[in-house]
PDB file of C-alpha atoms and ligand atoms in Angstrom:
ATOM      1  CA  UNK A1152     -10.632 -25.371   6.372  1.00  0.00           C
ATOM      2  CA  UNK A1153     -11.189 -21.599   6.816  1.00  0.00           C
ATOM      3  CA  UNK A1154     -10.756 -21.819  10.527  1.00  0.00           C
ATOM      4  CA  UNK A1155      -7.089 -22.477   9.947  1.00  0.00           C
ATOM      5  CA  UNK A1156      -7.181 -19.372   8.474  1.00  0.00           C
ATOM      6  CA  UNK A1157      -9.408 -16.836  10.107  1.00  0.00           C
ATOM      7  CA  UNK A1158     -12.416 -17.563  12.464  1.00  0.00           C
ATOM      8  CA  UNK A1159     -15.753 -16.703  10.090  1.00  0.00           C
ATOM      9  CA  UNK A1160     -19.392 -16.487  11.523  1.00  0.00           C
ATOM     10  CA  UNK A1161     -21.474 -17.468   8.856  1.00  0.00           C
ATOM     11  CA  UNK A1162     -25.173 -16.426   9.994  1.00  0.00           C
ATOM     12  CA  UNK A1163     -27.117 -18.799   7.220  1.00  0.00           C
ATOM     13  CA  UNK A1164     -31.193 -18.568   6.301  1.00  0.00           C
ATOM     14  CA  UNK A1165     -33.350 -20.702   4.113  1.00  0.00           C
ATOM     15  CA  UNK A1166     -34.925 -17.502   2.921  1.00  0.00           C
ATOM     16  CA  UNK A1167     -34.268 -13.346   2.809  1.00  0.00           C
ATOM     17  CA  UNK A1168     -34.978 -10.716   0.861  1.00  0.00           C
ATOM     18  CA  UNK A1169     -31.224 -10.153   0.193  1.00  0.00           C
ATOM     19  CA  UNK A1170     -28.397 -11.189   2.284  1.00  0.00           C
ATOM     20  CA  UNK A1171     -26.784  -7.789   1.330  1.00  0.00           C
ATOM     21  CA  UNK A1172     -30.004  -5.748   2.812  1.00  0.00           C
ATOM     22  CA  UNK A1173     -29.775  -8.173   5.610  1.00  0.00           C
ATOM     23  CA  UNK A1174     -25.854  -7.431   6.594  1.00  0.00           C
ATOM     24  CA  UNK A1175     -26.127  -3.843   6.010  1.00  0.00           C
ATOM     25  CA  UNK A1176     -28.988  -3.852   8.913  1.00  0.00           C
ATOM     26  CA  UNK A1177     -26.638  -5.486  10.760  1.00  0.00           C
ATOM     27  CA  UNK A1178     -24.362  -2.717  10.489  1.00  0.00           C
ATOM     28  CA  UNK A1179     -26.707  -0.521  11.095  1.00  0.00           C
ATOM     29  CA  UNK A1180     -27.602  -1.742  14.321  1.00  0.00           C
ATOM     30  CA  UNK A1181     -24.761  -4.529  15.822  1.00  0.00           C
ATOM     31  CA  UNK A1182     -21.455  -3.153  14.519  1.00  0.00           C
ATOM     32  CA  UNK A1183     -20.991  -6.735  12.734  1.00  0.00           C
ATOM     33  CA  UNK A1184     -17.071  -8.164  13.026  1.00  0.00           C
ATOM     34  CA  UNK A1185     -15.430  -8.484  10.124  1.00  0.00           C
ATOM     35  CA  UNK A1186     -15.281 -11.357   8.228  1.00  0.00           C
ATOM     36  CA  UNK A1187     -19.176 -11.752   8.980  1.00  0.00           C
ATOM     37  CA  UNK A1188     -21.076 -14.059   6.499  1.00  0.00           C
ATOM     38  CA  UNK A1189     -24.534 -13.666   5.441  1.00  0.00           C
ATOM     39  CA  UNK A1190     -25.502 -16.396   3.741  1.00  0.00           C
ATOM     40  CA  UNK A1191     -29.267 -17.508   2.154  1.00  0.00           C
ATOM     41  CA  UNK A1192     -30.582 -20.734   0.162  1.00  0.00           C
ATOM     42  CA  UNK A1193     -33.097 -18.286  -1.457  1.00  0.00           C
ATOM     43  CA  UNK A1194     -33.317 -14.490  -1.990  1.00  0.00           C
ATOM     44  CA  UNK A1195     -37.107 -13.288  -2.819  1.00  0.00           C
ATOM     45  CA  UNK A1196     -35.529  -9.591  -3.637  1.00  0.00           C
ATOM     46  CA  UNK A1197     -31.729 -10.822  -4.761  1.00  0.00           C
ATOM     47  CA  UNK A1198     -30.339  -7.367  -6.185  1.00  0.00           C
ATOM     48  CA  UNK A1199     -27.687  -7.330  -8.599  1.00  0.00           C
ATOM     49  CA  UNK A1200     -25.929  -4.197  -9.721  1.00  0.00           C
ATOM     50  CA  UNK A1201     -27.752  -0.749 -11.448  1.00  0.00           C
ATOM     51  CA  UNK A1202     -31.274  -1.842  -9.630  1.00  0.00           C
ATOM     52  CA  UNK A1203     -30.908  -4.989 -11.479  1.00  0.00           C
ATOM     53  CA  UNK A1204     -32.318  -8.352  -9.653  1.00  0.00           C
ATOM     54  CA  UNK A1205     -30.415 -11.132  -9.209  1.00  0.00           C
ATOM     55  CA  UNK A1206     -32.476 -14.093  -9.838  1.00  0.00           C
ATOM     56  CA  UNK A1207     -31.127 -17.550  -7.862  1.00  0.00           C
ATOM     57  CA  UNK A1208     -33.525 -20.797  -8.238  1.00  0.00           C
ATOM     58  CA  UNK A1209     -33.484 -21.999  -4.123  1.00  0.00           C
ATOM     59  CA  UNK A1210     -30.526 -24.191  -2.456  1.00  0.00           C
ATOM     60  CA  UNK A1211     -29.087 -24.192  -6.423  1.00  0.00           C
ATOM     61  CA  UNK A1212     -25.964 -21.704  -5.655  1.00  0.00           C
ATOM     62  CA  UNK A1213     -24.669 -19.186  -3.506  1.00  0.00           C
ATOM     63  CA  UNK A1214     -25.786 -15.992  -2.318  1.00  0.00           C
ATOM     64  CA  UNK A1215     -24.381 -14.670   0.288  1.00  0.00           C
ATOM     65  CA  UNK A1216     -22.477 -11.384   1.168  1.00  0.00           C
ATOM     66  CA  UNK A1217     -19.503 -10.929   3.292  1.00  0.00           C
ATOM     67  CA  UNK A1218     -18.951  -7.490   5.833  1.00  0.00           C
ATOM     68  CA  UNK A1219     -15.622  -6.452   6.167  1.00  0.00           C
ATOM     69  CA  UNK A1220     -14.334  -3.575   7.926  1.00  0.00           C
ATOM     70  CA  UNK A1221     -11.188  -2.250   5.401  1.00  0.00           C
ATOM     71  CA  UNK A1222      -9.929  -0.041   7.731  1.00  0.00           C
ATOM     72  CA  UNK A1223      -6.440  -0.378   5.650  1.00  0.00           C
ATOM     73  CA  UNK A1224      -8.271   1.391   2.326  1.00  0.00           C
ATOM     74  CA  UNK A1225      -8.890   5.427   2.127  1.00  0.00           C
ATOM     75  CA  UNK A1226     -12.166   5.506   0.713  1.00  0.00           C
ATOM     76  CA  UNK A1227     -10.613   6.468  -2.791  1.00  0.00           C
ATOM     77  CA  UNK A1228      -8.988   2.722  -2.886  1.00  0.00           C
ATOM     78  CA  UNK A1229     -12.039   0.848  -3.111  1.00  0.00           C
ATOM     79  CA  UNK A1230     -11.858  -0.293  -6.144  1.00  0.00           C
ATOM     80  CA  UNK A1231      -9.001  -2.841  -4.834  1.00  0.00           C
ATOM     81  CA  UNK A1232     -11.449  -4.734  -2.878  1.00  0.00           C
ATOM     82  CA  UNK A1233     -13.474  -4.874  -5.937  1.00  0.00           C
ATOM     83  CA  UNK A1234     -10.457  -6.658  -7.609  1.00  0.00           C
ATOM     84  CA  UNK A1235      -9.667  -8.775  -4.556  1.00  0.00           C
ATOM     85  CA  UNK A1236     -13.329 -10.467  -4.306  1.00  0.00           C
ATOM     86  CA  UNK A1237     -13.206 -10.649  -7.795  1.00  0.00           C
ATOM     87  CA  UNK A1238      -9.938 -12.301  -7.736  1.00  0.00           C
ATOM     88  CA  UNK A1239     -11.155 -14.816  -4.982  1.00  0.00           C
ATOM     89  CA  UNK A1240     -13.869 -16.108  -6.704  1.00  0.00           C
ATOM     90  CA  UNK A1241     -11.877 -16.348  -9.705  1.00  0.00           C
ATOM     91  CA  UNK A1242      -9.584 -18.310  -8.013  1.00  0.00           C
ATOM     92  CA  UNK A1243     -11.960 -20.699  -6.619  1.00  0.00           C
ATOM     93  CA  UNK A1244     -13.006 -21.902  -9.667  1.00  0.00           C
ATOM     94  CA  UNK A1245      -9.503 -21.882 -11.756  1.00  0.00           C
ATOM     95  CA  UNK A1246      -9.464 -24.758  -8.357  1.00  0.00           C
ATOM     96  CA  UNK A1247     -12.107 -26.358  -9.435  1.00  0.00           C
ATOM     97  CA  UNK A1248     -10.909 -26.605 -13.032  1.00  0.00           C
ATOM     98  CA  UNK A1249     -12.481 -24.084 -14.923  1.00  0.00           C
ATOM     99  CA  UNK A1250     -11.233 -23.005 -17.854  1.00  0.00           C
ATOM    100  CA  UNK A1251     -11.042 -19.226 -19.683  1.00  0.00           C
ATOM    101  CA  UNK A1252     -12.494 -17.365 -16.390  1.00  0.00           C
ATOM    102  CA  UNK A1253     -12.666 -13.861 -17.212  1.00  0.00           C
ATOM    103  CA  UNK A1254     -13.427 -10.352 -14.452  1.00  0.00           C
ATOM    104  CA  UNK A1255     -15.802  -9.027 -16.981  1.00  0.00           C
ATOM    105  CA  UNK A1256     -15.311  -5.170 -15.399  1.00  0.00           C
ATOM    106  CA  UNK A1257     -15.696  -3.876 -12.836  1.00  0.00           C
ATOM    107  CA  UNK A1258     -16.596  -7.289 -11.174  1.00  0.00           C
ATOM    108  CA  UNK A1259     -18.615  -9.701 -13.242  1.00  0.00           C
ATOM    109  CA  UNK A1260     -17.181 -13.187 -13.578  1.00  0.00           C
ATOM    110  CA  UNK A1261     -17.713 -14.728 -16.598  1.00  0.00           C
ATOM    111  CA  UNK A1262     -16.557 -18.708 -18.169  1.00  0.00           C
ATOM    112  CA  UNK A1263     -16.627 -18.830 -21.973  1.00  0.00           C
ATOM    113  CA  UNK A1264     -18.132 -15.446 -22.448  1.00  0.00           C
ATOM    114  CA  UNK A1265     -21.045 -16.247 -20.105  1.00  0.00           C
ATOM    115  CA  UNK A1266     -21.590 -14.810 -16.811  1.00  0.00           C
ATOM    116  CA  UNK A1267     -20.839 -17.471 -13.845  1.00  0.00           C
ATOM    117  CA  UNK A1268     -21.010 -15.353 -10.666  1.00  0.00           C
ATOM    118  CA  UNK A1269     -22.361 -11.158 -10.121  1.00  0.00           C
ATOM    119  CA  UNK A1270     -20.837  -9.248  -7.336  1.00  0.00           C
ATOM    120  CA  UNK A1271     -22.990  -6.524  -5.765  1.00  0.00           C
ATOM    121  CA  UNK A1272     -20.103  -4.045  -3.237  1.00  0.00           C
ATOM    122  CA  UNK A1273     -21.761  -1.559  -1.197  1.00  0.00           C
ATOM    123  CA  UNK A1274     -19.707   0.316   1.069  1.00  0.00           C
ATOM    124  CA  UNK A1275     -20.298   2.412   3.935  1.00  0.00           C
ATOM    125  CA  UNK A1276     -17.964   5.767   4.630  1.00  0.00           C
ATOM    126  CA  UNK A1277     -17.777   7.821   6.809  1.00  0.00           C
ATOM    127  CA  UNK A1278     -15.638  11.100   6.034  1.00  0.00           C
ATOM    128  CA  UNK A1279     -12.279  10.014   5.314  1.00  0.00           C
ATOM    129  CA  UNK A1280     -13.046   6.014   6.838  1.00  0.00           C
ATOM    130  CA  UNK A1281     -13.642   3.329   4.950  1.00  0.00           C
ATOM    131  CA  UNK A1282     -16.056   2.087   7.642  1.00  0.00           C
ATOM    132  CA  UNK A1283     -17.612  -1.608   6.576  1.00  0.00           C
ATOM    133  CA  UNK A1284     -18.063  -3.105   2.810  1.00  0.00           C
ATOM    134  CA  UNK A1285     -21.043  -5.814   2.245  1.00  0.00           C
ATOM    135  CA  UNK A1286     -19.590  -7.902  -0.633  1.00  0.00           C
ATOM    136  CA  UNK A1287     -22.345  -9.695  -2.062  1.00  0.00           C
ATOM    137  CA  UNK A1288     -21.672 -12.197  -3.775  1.00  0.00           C
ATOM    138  CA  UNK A1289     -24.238 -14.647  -6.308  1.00  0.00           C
ATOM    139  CA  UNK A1290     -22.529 -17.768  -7.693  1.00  0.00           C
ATOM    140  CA  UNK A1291     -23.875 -20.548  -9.613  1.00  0.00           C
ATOM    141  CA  UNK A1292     -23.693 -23.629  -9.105  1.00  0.00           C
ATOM    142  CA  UNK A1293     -26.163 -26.384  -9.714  1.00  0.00           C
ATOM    143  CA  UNK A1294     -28.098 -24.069 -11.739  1.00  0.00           C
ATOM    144  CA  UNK A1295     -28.914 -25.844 -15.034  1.00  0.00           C
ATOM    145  CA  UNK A1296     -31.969 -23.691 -16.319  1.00  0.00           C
ATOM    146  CA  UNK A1297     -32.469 -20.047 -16.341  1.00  0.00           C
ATOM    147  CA  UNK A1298     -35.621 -17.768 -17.289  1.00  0.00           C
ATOM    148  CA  UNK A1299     -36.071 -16.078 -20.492  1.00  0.00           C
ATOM    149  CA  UNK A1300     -35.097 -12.586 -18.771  1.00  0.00           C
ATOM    150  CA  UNK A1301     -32.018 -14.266 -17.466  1.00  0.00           C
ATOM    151  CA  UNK A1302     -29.819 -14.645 -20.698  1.00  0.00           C
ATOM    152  CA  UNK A1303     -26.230 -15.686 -21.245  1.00  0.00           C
ATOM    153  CA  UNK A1304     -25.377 -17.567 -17.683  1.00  0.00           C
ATOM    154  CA  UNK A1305     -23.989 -20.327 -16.915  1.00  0.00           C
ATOM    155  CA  UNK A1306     -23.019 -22.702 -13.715  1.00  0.00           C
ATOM    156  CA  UNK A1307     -20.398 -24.800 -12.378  1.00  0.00           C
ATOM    157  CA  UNK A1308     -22.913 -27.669 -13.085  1.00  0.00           C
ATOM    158  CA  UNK A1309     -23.265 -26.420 -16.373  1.00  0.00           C
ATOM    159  CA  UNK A1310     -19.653 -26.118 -16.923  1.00  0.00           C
ATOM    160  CA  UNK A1311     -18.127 -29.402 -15.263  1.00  0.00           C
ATOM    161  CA  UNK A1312     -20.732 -31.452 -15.749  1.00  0.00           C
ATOM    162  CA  UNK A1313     -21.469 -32.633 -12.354  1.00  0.00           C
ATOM    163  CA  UNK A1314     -23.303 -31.502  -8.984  1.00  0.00           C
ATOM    164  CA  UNK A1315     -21.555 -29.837  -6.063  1.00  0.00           C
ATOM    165  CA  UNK A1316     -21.914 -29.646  -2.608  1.00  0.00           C
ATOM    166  CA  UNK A1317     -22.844 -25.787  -2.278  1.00  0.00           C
ATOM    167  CA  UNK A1318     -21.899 -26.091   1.528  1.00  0.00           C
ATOM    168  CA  UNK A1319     -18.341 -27.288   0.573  1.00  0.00           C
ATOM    169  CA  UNK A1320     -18.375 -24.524  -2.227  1.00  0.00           C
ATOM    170  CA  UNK A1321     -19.027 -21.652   0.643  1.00  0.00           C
ATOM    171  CA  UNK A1322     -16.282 -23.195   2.652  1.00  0.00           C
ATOM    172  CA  UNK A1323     -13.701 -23.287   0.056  1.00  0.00           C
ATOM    173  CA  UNK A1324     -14.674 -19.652  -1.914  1.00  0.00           C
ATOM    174  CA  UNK A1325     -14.557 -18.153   1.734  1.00  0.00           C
ATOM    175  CA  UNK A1326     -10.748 -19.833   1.862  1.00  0.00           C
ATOM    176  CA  UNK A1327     -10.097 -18.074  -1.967  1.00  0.00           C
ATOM    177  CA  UNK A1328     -11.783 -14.602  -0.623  1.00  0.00           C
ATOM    178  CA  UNK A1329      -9.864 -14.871   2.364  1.00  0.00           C
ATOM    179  CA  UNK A1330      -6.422 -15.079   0.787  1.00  0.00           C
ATOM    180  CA  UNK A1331      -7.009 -12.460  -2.048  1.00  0.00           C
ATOM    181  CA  UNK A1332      -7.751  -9.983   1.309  1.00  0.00           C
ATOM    182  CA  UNK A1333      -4.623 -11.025   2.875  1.00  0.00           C
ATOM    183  CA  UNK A1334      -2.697 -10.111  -0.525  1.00  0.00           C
ATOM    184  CA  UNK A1335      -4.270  -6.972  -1.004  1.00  0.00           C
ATOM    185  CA  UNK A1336      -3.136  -5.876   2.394  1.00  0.00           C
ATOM    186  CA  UNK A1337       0.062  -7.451   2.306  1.00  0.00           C
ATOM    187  CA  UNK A1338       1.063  -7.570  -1.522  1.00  0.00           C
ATOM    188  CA  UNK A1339      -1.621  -4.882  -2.955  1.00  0.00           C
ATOM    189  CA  UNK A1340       0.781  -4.768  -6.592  1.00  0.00           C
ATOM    190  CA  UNK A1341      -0.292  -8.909  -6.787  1.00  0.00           C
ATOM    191  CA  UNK A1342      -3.823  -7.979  -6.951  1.00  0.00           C
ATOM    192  CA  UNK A1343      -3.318  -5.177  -9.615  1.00  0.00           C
ATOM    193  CA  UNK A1344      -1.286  -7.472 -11.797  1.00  0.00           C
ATOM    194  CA  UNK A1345      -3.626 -10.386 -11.533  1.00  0.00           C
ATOM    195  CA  UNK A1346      -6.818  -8.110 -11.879  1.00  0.00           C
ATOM    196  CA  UNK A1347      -5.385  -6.947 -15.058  1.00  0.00           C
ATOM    197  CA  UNK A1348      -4.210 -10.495 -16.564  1.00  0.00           C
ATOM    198  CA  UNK A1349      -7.425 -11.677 -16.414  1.00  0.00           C
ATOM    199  CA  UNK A1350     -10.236  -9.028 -18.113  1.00  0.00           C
ATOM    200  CA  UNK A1351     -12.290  -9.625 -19.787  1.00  0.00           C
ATOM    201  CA  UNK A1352     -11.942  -8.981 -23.315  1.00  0.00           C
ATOM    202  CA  UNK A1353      -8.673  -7.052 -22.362  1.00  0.00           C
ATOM    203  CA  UNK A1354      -6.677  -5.391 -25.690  1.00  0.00           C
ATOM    204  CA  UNK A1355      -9.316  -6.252 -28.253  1.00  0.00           C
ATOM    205  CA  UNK A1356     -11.141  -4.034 -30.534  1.00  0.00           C
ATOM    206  CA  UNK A1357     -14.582  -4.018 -29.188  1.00  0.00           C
ATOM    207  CA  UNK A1358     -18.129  -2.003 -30.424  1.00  0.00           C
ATOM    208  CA  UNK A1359     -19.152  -0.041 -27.212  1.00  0.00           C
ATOM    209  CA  UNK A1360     -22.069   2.117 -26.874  1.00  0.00           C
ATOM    210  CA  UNK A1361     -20.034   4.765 -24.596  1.00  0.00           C
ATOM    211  CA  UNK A1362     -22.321   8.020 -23.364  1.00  0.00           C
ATOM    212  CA  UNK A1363     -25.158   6.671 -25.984  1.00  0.00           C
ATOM    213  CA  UNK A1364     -22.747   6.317 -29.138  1.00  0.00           C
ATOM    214  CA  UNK A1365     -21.619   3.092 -30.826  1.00  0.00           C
ATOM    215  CA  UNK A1366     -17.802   3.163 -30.470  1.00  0.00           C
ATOM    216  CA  UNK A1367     -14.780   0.702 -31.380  1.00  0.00           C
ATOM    217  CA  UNK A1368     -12.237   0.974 -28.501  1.00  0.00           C
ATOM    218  CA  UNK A1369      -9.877  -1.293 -26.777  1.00  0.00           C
ATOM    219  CA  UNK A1370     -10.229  -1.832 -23.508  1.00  0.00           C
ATOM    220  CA  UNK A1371      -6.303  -0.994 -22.075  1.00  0.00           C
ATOM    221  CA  UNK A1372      -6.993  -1.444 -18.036  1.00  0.00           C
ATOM    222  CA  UNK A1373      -8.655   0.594 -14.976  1.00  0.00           C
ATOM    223  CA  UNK A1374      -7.385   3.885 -13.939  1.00  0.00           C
ATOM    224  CA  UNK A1375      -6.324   3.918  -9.597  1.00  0.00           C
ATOM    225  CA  UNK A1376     -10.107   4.966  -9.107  1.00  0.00           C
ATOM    226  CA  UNK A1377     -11.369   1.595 -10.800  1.00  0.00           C
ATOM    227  CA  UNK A1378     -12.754   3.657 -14.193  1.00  0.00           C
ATOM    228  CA  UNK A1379     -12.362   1.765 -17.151  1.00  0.00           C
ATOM    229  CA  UNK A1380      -9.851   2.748 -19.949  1.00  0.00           C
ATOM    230  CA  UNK A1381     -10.322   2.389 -23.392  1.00  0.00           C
ATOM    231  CA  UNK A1382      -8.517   3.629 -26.524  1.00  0.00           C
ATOM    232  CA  UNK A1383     -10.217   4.631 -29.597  1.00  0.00           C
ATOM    233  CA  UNK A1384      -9.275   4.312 -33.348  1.00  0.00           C
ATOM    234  CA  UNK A1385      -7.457   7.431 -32.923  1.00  0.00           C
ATOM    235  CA  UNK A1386      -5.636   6.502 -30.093  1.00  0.00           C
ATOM    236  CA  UNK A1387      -6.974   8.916 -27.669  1.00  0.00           C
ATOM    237  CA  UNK A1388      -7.667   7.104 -24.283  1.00  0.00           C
ATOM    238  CA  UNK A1389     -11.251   7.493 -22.300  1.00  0.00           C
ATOM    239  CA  UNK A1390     -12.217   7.129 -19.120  1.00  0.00           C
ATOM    240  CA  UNK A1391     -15.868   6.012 -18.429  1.00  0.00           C
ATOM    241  CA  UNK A1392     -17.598   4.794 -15.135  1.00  0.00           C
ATOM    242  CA  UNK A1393     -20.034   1.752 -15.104  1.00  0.00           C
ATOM    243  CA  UNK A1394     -22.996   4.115 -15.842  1.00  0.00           C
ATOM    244  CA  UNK A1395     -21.078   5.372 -19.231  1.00  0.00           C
ATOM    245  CA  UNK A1396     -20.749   2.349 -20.914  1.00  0.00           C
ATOM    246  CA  UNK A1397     -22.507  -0.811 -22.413  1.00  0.00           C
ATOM    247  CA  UNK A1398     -20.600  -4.350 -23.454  1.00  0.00           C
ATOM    248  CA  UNK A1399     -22.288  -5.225 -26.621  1.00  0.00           C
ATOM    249  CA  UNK A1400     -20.237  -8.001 -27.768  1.00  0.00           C
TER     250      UNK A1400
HETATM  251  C1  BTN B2597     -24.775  -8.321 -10.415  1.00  0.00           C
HETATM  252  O1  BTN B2597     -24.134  -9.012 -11.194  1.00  0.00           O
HETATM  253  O2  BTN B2597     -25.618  -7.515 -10.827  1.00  0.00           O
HETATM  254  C2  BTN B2597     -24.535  -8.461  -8.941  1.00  0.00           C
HETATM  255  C3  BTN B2597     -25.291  -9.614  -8.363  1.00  0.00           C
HETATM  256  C4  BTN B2597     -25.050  -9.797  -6.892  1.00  0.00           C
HETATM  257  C5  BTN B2597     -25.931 -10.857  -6.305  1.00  0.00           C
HETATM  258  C6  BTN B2597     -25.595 -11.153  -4.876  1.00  0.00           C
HETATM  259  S1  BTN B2597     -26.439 -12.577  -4.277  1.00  0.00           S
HETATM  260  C7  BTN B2597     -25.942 -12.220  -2.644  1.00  0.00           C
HETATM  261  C8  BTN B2597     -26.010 -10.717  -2.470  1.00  0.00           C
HETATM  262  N1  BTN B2597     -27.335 -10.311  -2.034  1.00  0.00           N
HETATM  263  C9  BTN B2597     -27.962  -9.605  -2.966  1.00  0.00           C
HETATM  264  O3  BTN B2597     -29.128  -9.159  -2.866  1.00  0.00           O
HETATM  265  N2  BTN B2597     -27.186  -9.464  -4.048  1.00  0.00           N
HETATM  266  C10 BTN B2597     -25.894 -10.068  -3.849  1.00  0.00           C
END
């Protein structure tokens, strides 16, 4: 299905440490083509974002990270490919039927206020050159169970109801990841608009712990940089990068 689209090399494992680790090696030493796919049926060191670990039980979901070269972006516009992948896999399962799918900022993808799929984007500059990206991307699937340290997740299993083909799922997300690219290079105001429509709690009074205080704020959209805004009681507006701040729900 892809193929009609764009010619993708998926390199796939049974095991890695982490397909990210793996594709920026590649980078590192093979100048990768874009649109390479990394893909594993088990990560022993899956990372997630902030030194986190992203735990995966084996052949259950997808982990697997994309390179892409977005030669198109100035370094100071990566946030946009942020939205796009985010968009993608948003997209995929709004075509699988999934209902309330949220971009829990900056790129956590969440279905009925639990988290469905963690993207971890590391990119590689040089000067002014937005040289390569590794999107990494962990979605589940046929997960049904997760441990104690893993809490408020959820699957497509979980979700629909039924088992999927995880093969067919990495065919058909690569499809949604593909198109959101095109947009953003072609139509870059789609992805804003659509990025936007579909955050997570988005214009509700929220408690935030924001630089170590408790605060009630709104959360009004991302600034061109990709920090969050929020706007307190008093109606000042704050900006606050993914280090500042803590959902608390
Ligand atoms: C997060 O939510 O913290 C991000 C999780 C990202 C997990 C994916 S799984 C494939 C890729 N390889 C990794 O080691 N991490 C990402």
């Amino acid at each position: 299905m892809l193929n009609k689209l764009k010619k993708v090399n998926i390199i796939s494992f049974t095991e890695l440490d982490s397909t990210n680790n793996y594709a920026k090696n590649l980078i590192k030493t093979e100048n990768p083509e874009d649109w390479t796919v990394i893909n594993a049926d088990f990560q022993y060191t899956g990372r997630g974002q902030q030194g986190n670990t992203w735990e995966s039980k084996a052949s259950k979901n997808l982990t697997f990270s994309v390179i892409l070269k977005p030669l198109f972006l100035k370094p100071a516009q990566q946030f946009n490919l942020n939205k796009a992948i985010s968009l993608g896999v948003l997209d995929f399962l709004k075509n699988n039927f999934v209902k309330n799918i949220k971009i829990k900022w900056p790129n956590d993808i969440y279905v009925d206020d639990k988290k469905i799929a963690g993207i971890l984007i590391e990119n590689i500059i040089y000067g002014n050159n937005y040289v390569y990206c590794v999107a990494g991307i962990g979605l589940n699937i046929n997960q049904l169970e997760f441990s104690e340290n893993v809490i408020n997740y959820t699957s497509l299993k979980k979700v629909k109801g039924k088992t999927y083909d995880t093969q067919q799922c990495l065919s058909k997300l690569l499809n949604c990841l593909y198109k959101r690219y095109l947009i953003l290079i072609n139509n870059p105001d789609i992805i804003d608009k659509d990025y936007y429509n579909n955050m997570y709690l988005l214009g509700l009074m929220k408690l935030f712990k924001i630089r170590d205080k408790y605060i009630e704020a709104t959360i009004i959209g991302t600034d061109e940089y990709g920090m969050l805004l929020l706007k307190l009681q008093d109606n000042t507006i704050i900006s606050c990068n993914f280090k500042e701040i803590v959902f608390s729900i």
